[in-house]
mmCIF file of C-alpha atoms and ligand atoms in Angstrom:
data_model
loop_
_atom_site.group_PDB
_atom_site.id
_atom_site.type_symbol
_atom_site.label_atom_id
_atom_site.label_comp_id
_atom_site.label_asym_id
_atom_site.label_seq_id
_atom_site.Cartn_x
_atom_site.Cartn_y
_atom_site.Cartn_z
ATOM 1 C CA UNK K 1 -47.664 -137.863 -63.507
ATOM 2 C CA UNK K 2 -51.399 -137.540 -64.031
ATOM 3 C CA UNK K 3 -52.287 -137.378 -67.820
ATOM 4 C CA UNK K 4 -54.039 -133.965 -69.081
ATOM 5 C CA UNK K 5 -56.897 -133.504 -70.898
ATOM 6 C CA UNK K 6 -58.193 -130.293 -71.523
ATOM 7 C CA UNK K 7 -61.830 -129.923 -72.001
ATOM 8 C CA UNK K 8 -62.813 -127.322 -75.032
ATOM 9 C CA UNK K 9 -67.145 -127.317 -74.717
ATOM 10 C CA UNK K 10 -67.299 -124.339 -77.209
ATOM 11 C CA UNK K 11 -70.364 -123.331 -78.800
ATOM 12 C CA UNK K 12 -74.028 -124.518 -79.912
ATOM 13 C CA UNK K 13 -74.617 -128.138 -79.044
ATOM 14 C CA UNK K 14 -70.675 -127.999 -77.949
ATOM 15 C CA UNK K 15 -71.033 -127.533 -74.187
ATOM 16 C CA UNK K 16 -74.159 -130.388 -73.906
ATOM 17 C CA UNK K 17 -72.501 -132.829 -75.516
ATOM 18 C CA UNK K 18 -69.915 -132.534 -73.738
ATOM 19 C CA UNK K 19 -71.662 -132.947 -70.651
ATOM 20 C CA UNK K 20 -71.988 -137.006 -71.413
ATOM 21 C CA UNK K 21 -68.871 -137.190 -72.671
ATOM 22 C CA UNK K 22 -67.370 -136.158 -69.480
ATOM 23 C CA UNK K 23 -69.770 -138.772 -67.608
ATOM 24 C CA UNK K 24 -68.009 -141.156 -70.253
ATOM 25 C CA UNK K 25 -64.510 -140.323 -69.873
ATOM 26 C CA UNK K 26 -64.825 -139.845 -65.659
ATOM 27 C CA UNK K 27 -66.213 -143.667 -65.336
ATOM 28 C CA UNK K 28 -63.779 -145.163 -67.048
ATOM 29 C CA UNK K 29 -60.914 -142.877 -65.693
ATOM 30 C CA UNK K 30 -61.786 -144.577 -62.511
ATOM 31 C CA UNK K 31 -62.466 -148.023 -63.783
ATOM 32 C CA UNK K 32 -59.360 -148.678 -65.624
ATOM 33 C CA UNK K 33 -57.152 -146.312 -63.343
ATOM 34 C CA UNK K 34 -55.951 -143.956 -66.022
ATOM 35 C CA UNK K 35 -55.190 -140.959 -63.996
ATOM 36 C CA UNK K 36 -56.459 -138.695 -66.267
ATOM 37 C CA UNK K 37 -57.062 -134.723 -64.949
ATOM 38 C CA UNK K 38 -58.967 -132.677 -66.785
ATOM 39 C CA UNK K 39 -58.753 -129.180 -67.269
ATOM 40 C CA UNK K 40 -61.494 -126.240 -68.959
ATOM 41 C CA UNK K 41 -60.714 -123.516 -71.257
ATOM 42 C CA UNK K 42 -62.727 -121.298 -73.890
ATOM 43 C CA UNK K 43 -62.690 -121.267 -77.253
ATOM 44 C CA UNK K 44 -64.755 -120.186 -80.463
ATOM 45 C CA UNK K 45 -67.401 -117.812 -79.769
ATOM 46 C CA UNK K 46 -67.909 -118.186 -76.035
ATOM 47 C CA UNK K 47 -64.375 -116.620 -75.940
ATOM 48 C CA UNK K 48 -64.506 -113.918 -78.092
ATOM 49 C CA UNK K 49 -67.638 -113.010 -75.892
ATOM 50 C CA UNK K 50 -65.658 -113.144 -72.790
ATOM 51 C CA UNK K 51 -62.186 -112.253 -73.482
ATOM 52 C CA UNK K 52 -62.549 -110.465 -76.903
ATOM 53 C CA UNK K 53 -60.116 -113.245 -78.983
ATOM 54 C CA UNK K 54 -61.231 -116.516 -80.490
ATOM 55 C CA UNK K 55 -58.301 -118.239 -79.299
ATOM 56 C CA UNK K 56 -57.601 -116.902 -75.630
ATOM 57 C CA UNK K 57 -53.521 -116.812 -74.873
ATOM 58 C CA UNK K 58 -54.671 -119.155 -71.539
ATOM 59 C CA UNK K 59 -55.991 -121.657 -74.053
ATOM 60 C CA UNK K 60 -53.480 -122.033 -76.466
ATOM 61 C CA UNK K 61 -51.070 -122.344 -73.187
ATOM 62 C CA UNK K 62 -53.434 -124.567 -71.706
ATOM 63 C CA UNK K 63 -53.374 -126.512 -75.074
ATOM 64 C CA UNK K 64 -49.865 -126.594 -75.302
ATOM 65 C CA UNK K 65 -49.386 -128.029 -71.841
ATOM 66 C CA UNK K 66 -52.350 -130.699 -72.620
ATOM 67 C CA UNK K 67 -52.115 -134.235 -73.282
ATOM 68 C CA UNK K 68 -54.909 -134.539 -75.755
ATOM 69 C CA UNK K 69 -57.576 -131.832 -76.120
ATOM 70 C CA UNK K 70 -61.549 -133.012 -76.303
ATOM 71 C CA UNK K 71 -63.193 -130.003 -78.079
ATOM 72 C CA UNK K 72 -66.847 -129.787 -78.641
ATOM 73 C CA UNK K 73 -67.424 -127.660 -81.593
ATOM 74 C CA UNK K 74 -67.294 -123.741 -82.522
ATOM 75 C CA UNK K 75 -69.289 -121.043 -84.596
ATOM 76 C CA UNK K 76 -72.993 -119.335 -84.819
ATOM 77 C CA UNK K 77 -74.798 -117.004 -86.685
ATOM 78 C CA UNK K 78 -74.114 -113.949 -83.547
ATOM 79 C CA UNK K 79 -70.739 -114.132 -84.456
ATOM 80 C CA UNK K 80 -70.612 -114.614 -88.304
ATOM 81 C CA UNK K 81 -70.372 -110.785 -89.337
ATOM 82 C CA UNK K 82 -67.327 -110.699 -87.130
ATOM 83 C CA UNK K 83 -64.058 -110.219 -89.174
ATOM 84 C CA UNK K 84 -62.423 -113.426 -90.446
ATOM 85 C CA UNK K 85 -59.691 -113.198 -88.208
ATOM 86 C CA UNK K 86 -61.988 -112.950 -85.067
ATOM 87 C CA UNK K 87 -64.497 -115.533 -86.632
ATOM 88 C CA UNK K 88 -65.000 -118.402 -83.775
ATOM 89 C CA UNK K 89 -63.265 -120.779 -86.254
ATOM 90 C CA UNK K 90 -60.068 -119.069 -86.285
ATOM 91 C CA UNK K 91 -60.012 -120.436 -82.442
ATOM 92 C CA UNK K 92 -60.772 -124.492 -84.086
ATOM 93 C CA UNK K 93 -57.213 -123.489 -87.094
ATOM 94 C CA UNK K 94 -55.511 -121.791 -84.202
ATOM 95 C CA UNK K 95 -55.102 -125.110 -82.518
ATOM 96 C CA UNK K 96 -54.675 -127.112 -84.937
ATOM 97 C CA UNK K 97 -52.065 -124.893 -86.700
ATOM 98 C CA UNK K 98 -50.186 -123.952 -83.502
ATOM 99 C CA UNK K 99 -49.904 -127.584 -82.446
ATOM 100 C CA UNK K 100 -49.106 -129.108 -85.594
ATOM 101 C CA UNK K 101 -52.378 -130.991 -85.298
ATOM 102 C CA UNK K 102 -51.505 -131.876 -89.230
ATOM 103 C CA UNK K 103 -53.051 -135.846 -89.653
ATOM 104 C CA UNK K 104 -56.952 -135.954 -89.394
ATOM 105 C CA UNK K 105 -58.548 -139.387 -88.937
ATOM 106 C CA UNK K 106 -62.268 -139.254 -89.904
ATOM 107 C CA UNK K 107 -63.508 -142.246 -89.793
ATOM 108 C CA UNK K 108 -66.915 -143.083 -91.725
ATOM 109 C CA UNK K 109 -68.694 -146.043 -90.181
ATOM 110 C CA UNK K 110 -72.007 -147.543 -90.378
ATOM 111 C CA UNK K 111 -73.225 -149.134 -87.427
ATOM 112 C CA UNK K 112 -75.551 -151.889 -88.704
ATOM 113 C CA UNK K 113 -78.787 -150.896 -86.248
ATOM 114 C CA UNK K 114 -78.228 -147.485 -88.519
ATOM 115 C CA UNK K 115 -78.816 -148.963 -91.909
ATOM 116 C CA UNK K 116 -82.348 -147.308 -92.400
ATOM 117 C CA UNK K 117 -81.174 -144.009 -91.244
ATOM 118 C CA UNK K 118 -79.174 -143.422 -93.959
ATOM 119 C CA UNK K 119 -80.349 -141.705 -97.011
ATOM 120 C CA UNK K 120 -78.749 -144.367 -98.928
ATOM 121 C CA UNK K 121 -79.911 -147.846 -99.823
ATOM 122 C CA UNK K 122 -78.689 -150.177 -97.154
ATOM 123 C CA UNK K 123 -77.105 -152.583 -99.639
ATOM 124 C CA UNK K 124 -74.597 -149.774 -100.692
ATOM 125 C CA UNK K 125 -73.467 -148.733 -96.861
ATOM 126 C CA UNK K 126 -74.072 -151.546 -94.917
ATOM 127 C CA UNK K 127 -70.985 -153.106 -93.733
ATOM 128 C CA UNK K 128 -69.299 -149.049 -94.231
ATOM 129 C CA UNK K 129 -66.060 -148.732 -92.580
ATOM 130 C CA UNK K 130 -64.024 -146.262 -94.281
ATOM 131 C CA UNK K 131 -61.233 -143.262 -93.172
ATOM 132 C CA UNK K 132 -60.563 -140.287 -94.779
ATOM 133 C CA UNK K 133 -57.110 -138.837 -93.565
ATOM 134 C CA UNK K 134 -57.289 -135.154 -94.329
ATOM 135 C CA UNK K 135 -54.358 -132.698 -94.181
ATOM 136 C CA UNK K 136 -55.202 -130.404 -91.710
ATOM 137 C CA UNK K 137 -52.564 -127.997 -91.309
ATOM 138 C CA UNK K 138 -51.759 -126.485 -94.866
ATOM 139 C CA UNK K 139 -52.963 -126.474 -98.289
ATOM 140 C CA UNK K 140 -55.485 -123.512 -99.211
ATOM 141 C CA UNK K 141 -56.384 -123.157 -95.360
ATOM 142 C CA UNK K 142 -53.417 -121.505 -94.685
ATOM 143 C CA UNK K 143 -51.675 -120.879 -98.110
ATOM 144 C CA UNK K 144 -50.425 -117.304 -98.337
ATOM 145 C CA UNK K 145 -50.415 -114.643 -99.666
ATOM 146 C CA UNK K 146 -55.049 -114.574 -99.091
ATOM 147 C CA UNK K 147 -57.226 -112.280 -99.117
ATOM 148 C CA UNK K 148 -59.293 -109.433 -100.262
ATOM 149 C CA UNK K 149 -57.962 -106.489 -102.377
ATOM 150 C CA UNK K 150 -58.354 -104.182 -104.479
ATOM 151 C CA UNK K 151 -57.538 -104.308 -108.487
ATOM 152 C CA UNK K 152 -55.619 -102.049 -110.826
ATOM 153 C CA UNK K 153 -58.784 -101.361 -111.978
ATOM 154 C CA UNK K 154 -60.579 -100.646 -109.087
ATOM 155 C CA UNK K 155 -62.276 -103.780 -108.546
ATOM 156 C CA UNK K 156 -62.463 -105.991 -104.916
ATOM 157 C CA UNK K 157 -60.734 -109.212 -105.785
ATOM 158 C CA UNK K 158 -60.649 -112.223 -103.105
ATOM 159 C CA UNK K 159 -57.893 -114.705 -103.358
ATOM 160 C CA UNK K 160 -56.229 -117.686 -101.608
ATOM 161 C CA UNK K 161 -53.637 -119.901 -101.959
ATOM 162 C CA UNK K 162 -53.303 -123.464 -102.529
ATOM 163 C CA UNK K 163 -50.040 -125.224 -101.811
ATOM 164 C CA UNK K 164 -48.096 -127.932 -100.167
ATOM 165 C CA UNK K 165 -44.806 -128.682 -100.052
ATOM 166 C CA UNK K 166 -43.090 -131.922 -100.269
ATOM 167 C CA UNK K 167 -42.585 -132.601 -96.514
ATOM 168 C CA UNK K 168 -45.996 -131.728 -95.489
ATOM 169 C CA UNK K 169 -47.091 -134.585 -98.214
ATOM 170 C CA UNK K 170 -44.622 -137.032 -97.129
ATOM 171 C CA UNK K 171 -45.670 -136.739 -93.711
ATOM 172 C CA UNK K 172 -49.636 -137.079 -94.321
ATOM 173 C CA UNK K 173 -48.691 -139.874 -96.779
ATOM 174 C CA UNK K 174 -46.905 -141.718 -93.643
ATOM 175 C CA UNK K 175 -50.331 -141.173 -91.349
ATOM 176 C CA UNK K 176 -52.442 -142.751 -94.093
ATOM 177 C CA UNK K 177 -49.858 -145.930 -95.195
ATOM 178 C CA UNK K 178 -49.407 -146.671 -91.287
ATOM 179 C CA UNK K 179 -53.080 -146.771 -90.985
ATOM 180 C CA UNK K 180 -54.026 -148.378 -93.744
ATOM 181 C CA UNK K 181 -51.130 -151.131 -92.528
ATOM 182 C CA UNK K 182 -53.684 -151.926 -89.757
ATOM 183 C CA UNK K 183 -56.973 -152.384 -92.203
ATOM 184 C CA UNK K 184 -57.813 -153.461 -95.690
ATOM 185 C CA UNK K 185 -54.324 -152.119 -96.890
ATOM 186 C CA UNK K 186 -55.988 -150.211 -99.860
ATOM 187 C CA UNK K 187 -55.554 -146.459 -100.318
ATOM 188 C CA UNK K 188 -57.082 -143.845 -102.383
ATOM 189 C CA UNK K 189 -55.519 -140.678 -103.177
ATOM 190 C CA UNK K 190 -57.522 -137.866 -104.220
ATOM 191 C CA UNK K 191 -56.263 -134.611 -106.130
ATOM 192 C CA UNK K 192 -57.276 -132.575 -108.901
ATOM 193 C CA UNK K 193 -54.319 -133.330 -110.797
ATOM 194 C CA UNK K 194 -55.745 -132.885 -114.148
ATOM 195 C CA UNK K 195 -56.119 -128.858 -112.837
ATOM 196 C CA UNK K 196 -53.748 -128.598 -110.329
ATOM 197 C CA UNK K 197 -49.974 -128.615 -110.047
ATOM 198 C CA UNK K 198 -50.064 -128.505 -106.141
ATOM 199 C CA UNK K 199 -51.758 -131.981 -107.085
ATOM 200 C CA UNK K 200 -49.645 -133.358 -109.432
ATOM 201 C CA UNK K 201 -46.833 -133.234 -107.080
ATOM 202 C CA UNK K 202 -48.724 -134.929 -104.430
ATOM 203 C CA UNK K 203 -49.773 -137.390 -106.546
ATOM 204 C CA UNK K 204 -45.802 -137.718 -107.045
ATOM 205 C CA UNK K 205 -44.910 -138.130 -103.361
ATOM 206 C CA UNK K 206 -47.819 -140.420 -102.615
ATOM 207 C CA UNK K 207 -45.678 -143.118 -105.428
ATOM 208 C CA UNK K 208 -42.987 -142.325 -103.371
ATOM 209 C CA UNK K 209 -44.194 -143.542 -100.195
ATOM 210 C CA UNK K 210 -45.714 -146.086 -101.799
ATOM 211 C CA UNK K 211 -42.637 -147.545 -102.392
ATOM 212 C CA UNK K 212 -42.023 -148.343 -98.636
ATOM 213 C CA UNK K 213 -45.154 -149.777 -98.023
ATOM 214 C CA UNK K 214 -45.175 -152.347 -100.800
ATOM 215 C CA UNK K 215 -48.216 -154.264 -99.342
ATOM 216 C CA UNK K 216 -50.168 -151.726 -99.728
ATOM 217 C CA UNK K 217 -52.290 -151.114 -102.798
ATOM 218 C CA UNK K 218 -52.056 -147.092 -103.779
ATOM 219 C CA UNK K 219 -54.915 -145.540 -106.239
ATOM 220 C CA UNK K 220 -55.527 -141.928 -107.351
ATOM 221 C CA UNK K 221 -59.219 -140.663 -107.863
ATOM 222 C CA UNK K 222 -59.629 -137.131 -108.979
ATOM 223 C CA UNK K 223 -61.982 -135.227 -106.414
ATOM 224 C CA UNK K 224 -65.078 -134.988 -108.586
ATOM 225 C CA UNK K 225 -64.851 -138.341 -109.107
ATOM 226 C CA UNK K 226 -64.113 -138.957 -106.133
ATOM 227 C CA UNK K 227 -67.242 -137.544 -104.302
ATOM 228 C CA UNK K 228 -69.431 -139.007 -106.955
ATOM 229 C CA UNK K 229 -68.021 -142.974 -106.218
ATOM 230 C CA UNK K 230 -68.653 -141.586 -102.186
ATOM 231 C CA UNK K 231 -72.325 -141.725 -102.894
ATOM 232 C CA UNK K 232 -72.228 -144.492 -105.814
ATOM 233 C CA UNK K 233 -70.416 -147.329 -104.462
ATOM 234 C CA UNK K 234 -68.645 -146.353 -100.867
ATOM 235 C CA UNK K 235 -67.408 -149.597 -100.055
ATOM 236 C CA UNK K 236 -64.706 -149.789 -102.851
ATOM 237 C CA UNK K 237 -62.498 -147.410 -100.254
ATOM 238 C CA UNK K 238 -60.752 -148.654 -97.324
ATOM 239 C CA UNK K 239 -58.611 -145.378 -97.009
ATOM 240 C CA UNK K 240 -58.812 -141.977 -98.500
ATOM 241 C CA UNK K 241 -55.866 -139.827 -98.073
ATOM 242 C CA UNK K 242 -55.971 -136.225 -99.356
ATOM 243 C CA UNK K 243 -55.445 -132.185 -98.928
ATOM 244 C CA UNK K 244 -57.619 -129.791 -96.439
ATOM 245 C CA UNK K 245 -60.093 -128.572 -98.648
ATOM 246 C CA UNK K 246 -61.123 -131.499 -100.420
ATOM 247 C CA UNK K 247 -60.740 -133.780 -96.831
ATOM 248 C CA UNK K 248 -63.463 -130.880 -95.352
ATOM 249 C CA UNK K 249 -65.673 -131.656 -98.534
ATOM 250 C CA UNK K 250 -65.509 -135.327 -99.150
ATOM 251 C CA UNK K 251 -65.598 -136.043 -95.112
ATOM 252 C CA UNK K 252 -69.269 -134.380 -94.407
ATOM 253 C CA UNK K 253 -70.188 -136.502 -97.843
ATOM 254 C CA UNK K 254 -68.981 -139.776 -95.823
ATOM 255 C CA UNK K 255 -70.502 -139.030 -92.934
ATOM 256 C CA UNK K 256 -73.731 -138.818 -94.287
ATOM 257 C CA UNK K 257 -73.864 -142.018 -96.026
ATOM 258 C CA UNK K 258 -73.559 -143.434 -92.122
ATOM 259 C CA UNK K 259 -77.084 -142.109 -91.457
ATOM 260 C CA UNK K 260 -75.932 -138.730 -89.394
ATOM 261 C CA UNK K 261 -73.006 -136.652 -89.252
ATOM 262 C CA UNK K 262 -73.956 -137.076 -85.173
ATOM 263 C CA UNK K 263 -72.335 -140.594 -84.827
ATOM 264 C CA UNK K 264 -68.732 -139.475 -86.668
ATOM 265 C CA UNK K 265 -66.007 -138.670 -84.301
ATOM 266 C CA UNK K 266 -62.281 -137.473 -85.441
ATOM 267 C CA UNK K 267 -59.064 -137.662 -84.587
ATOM 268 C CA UNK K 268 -56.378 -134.777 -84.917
ATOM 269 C CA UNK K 269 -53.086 -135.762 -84.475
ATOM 270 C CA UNK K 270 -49.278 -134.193 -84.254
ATOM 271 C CA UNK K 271 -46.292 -135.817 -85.012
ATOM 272 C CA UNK K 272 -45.635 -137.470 -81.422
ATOM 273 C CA UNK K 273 -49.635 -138.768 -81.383
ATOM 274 C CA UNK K 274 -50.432 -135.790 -79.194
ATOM 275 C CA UNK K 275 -53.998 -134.675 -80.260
ATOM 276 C CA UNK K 276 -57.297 -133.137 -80.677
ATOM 277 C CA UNK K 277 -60.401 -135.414 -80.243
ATOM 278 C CA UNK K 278 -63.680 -133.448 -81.361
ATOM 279 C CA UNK K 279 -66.963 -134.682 -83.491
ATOM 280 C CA UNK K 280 -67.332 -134.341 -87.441
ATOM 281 C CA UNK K 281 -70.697 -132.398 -86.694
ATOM 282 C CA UNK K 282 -70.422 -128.236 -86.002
ATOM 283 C CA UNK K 283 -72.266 -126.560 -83.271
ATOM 284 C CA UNK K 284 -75.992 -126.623 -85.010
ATOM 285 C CA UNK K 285 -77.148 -123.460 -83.305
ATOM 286 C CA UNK K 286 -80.539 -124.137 -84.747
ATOM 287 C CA UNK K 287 -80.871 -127.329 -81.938
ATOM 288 C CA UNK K 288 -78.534 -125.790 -79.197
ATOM 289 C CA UNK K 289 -80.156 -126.166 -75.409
ATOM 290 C CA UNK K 290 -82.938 -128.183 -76.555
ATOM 291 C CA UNK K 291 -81.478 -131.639 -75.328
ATOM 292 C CA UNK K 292 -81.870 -132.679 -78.904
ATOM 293 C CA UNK K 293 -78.122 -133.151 -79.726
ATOM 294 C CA UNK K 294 -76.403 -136.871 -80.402
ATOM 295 C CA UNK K 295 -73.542 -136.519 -77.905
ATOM 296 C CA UNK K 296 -71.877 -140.085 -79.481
ATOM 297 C CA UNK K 297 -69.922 -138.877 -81.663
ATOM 298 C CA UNK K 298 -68.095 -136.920 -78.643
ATOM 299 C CA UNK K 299 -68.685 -139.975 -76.424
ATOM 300 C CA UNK K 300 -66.718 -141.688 -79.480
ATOM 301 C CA UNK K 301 -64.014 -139.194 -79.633
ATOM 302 C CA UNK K 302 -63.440 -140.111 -76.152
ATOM 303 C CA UNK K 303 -62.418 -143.401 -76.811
ATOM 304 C CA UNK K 304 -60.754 -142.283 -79.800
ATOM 305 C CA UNK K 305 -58.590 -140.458 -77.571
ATOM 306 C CA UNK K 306 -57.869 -143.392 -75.366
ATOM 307 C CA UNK K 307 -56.991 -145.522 -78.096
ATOM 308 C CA UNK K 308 -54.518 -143.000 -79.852
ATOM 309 C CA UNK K 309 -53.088 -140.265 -77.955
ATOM 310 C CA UNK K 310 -53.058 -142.928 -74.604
ATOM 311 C CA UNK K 311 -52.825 -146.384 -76.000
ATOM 312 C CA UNK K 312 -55.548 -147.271 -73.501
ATOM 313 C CA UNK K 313 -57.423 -149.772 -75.871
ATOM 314 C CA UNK K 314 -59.587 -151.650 -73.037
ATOM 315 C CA UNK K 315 -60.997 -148.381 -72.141
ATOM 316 C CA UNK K 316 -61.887 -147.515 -75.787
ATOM 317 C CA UNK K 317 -63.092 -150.311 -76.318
ATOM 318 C CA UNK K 318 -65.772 -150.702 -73.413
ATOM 319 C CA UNK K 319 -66.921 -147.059 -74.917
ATOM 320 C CA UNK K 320 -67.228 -148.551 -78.331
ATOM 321 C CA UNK K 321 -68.943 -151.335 -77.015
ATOM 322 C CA UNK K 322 -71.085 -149.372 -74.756
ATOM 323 C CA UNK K 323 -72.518 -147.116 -77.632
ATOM 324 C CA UNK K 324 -72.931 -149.841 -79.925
ATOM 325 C CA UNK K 325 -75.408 -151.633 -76.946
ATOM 326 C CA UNK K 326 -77.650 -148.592 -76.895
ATOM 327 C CA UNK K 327 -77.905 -148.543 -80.530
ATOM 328 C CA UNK K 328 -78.714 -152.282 -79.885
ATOM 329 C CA UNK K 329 -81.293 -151.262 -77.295
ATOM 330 C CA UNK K 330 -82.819 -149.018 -80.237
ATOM 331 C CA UNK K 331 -82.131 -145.747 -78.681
ATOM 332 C CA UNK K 332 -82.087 -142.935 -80.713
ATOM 333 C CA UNK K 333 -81.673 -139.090 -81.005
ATOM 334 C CA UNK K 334 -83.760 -137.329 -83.154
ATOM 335 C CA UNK K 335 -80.655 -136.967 -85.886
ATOM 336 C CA UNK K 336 -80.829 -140.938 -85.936
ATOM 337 C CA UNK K 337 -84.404 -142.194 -85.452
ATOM 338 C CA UNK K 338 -86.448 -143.901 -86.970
ATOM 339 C CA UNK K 339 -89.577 -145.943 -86.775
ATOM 340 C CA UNK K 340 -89.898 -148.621 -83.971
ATOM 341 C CA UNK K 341 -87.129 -146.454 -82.402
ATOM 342 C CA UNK K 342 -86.870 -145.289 -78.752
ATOM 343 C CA UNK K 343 -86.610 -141.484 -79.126
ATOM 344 C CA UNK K 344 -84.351 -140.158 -76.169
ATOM 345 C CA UNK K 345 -82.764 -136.543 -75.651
ATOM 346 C CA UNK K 346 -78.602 -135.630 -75.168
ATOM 347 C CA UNK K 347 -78.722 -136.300 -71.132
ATOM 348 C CA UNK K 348 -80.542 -139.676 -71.750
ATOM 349 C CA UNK K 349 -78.112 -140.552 -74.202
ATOM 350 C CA UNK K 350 -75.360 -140.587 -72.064
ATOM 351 C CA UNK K 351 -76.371 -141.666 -69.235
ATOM 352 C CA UNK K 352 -77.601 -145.023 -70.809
ATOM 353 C CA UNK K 353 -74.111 -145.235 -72.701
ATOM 354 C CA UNK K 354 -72.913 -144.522 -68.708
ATOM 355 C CA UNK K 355 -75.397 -147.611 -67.693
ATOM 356 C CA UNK K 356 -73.999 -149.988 -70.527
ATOM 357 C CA UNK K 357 -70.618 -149.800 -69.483
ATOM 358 C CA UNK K 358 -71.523 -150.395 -66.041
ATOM 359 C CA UNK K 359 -74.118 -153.825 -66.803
HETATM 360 C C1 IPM I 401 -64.423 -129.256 -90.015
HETATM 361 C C2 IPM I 401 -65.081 -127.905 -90.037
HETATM 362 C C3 IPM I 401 -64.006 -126.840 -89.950
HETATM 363 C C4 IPM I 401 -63.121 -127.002 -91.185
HETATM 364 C C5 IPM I 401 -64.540 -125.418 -89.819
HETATM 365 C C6 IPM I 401 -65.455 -125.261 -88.632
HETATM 366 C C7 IPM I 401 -63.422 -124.409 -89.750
HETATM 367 O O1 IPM I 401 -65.878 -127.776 -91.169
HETATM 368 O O2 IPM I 401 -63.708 -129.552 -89.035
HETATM 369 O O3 IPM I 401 -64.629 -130.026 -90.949
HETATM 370 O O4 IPM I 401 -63.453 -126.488 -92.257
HETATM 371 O O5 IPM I 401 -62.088 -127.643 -91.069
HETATM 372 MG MG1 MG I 402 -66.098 -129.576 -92.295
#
């Protein structure tokens, strides 16, 4: 039976980046005969302007039926006086919630042609390879009881709720000691629990897990700490486990240390490996139909895709390989360039990451 991926282009940049990732993904469906079919659905904004909903019931069913989803990005400024249920994000936690999309790999890597595109010195990024697995289906995303009411004495009050429960730890835990099994072996857990009781149990079940993965070295880091040794000293990390909210924060940190947030791709993944591929970046509106959009870090969720949700690591890897000869060839989008740099648009992009794998 034919694997299915469904195709999510969204908003913004979404749809042209996805463009070259679909180049990517149909070559080396044929190449390394993966019998992969593909399938389109809306989501974010472009669906609440043609069906009304963020989340269309064909999507979610189409979701559902999927393989692994590739999903461009969501959101812009037409639709942010919308209510927050009808916001175009609602459609990116819909998914993820519904499918139990709860283990998000975002890996932070800095590709050494890259070194002078980051903000950062290159002696304190280069060599970068970090993950941060964030929780992506609880915590103060979707704690209840949230939000907005109305005092005793008459004020408006906004409020949310932070919390985890055991299992939902144990099981994020699991992601991050089974990855970091494969790499350095090092973890770093970050809470706030100094603050937080939510925290201070997770701190507790990280020990726990811990104790089945005695080769691998567990260390706490409150968050503010935490983001401040991100931009100090990023190479002391190997893997960074922690909650929603501070996995959102600290990942867009990471990413920037690796020059742009347009090279990053991610991994969101269910229980059975079943999962959402989709770039760290958001839709940036501001650059949308201009060509101007780094489509590698969707090219790179491709292969992410291959190499978890479909064990296909020869076809990941020729990706991998593929982007890091263009970078070699010193092409570069705008987000990444720099001087002595070949400056090439979205299209041009792909098609030379297309060429690459084909040389
Ligand atoms: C991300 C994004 C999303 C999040 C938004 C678009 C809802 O920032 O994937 O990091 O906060 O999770
Ligand atoms: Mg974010």
């Amino acid at each position: 039976m034919a694997r299915n991926v469904l195709i999510l282009p969204g908003d913004g940049i979404g749809p042209e980046i996805m463009v070259e990732a679909e180049k990517v993904l149909n070559h080396v469906n044929e190449k390394f005969s993966l019998d992969i079919a593909t399938t389109r659905a809306l989501v974010g904004g472009i669906a609440i302007d043609e069906t009304g909903h963020p989340l269309p019931e064909e999507t979610l069913e189409k979701a559902r039926n999927a393989d692994a989803i590739l999903l461009g990005a969501v959101g812009g400024p037409k639709w942010d006086k919308l209510d927050m249920a009808l916001r175009p994000e609602k459609g990116l936690l819909g998914i993820r919630s519904q499918l139990g999309l709860f283990g998000n790999l975002r890996p932070a890597i800095l590709y050494p042609q890259l070194a002078d595109a980051s903000t950062l010195k290159p002696e304190v990024v280069a060599g970068l390879d970090i993950v941060i697995v964030r929780e992506l289906t609880g915590g103060i995303y979707f704690g209840q009881p949230r939000g907005i009411r109305e005092t005793e004495s008459g004020e408006r009050e906004g409020f949310n709720t932070y919390r985890y429960t055991e299992s939902e730890i144990r099981r994020i835990a699991t992601v991050a000691f089974d990855l970091a099994m494969k790499r350095d072996k090092r973890i770093c857990s970050v809470d706030k629990a100094n603050v937080l009781e939510v925290t201070v149990l997770w701190r507790e079940i990280m020990e726990d897990v811990a104790k089945d993965y005695p080769e691998v070295e567990l260390t706490h880091m409150y968050v503010d700490n935490a983001a401040m040794q991100l931009v100090r000293a990023p190479k002391q990390f190997d893997v960074i486990v922690t909650g929603n909210m501070f996995g959102d924060i600290l990942s867009d940190a990471a990413a920037m240390l690796t020059g742009s947030i347009g090279m990053l791709p991610s991994a969101s993944l269910d229980v059975n490996g079943r999962g959402m591929y989709e770039p760290c970046h958001g839709s940036a509106p501001d650059i949308a139909g201009q060509g101007k959009a780094n489509p590698l870090a969707t090219i790179l969720s491709t292969a992410m895709m291959l190499r978890y949700t479909f064990d296909e690591q020869a076809a990941a890897d020729a990706i991998e390989k593929a982007v890091f000869s263009v970078l070699d060839q010193g092409l570069r989008t705008g987000d990444i360039h720099s001087e002595g740099c070949t400056l090439v648009n979205t299209s041009d992009m792909g098609e030379a990451v297309l060429a690459a794998m084909k040389a």
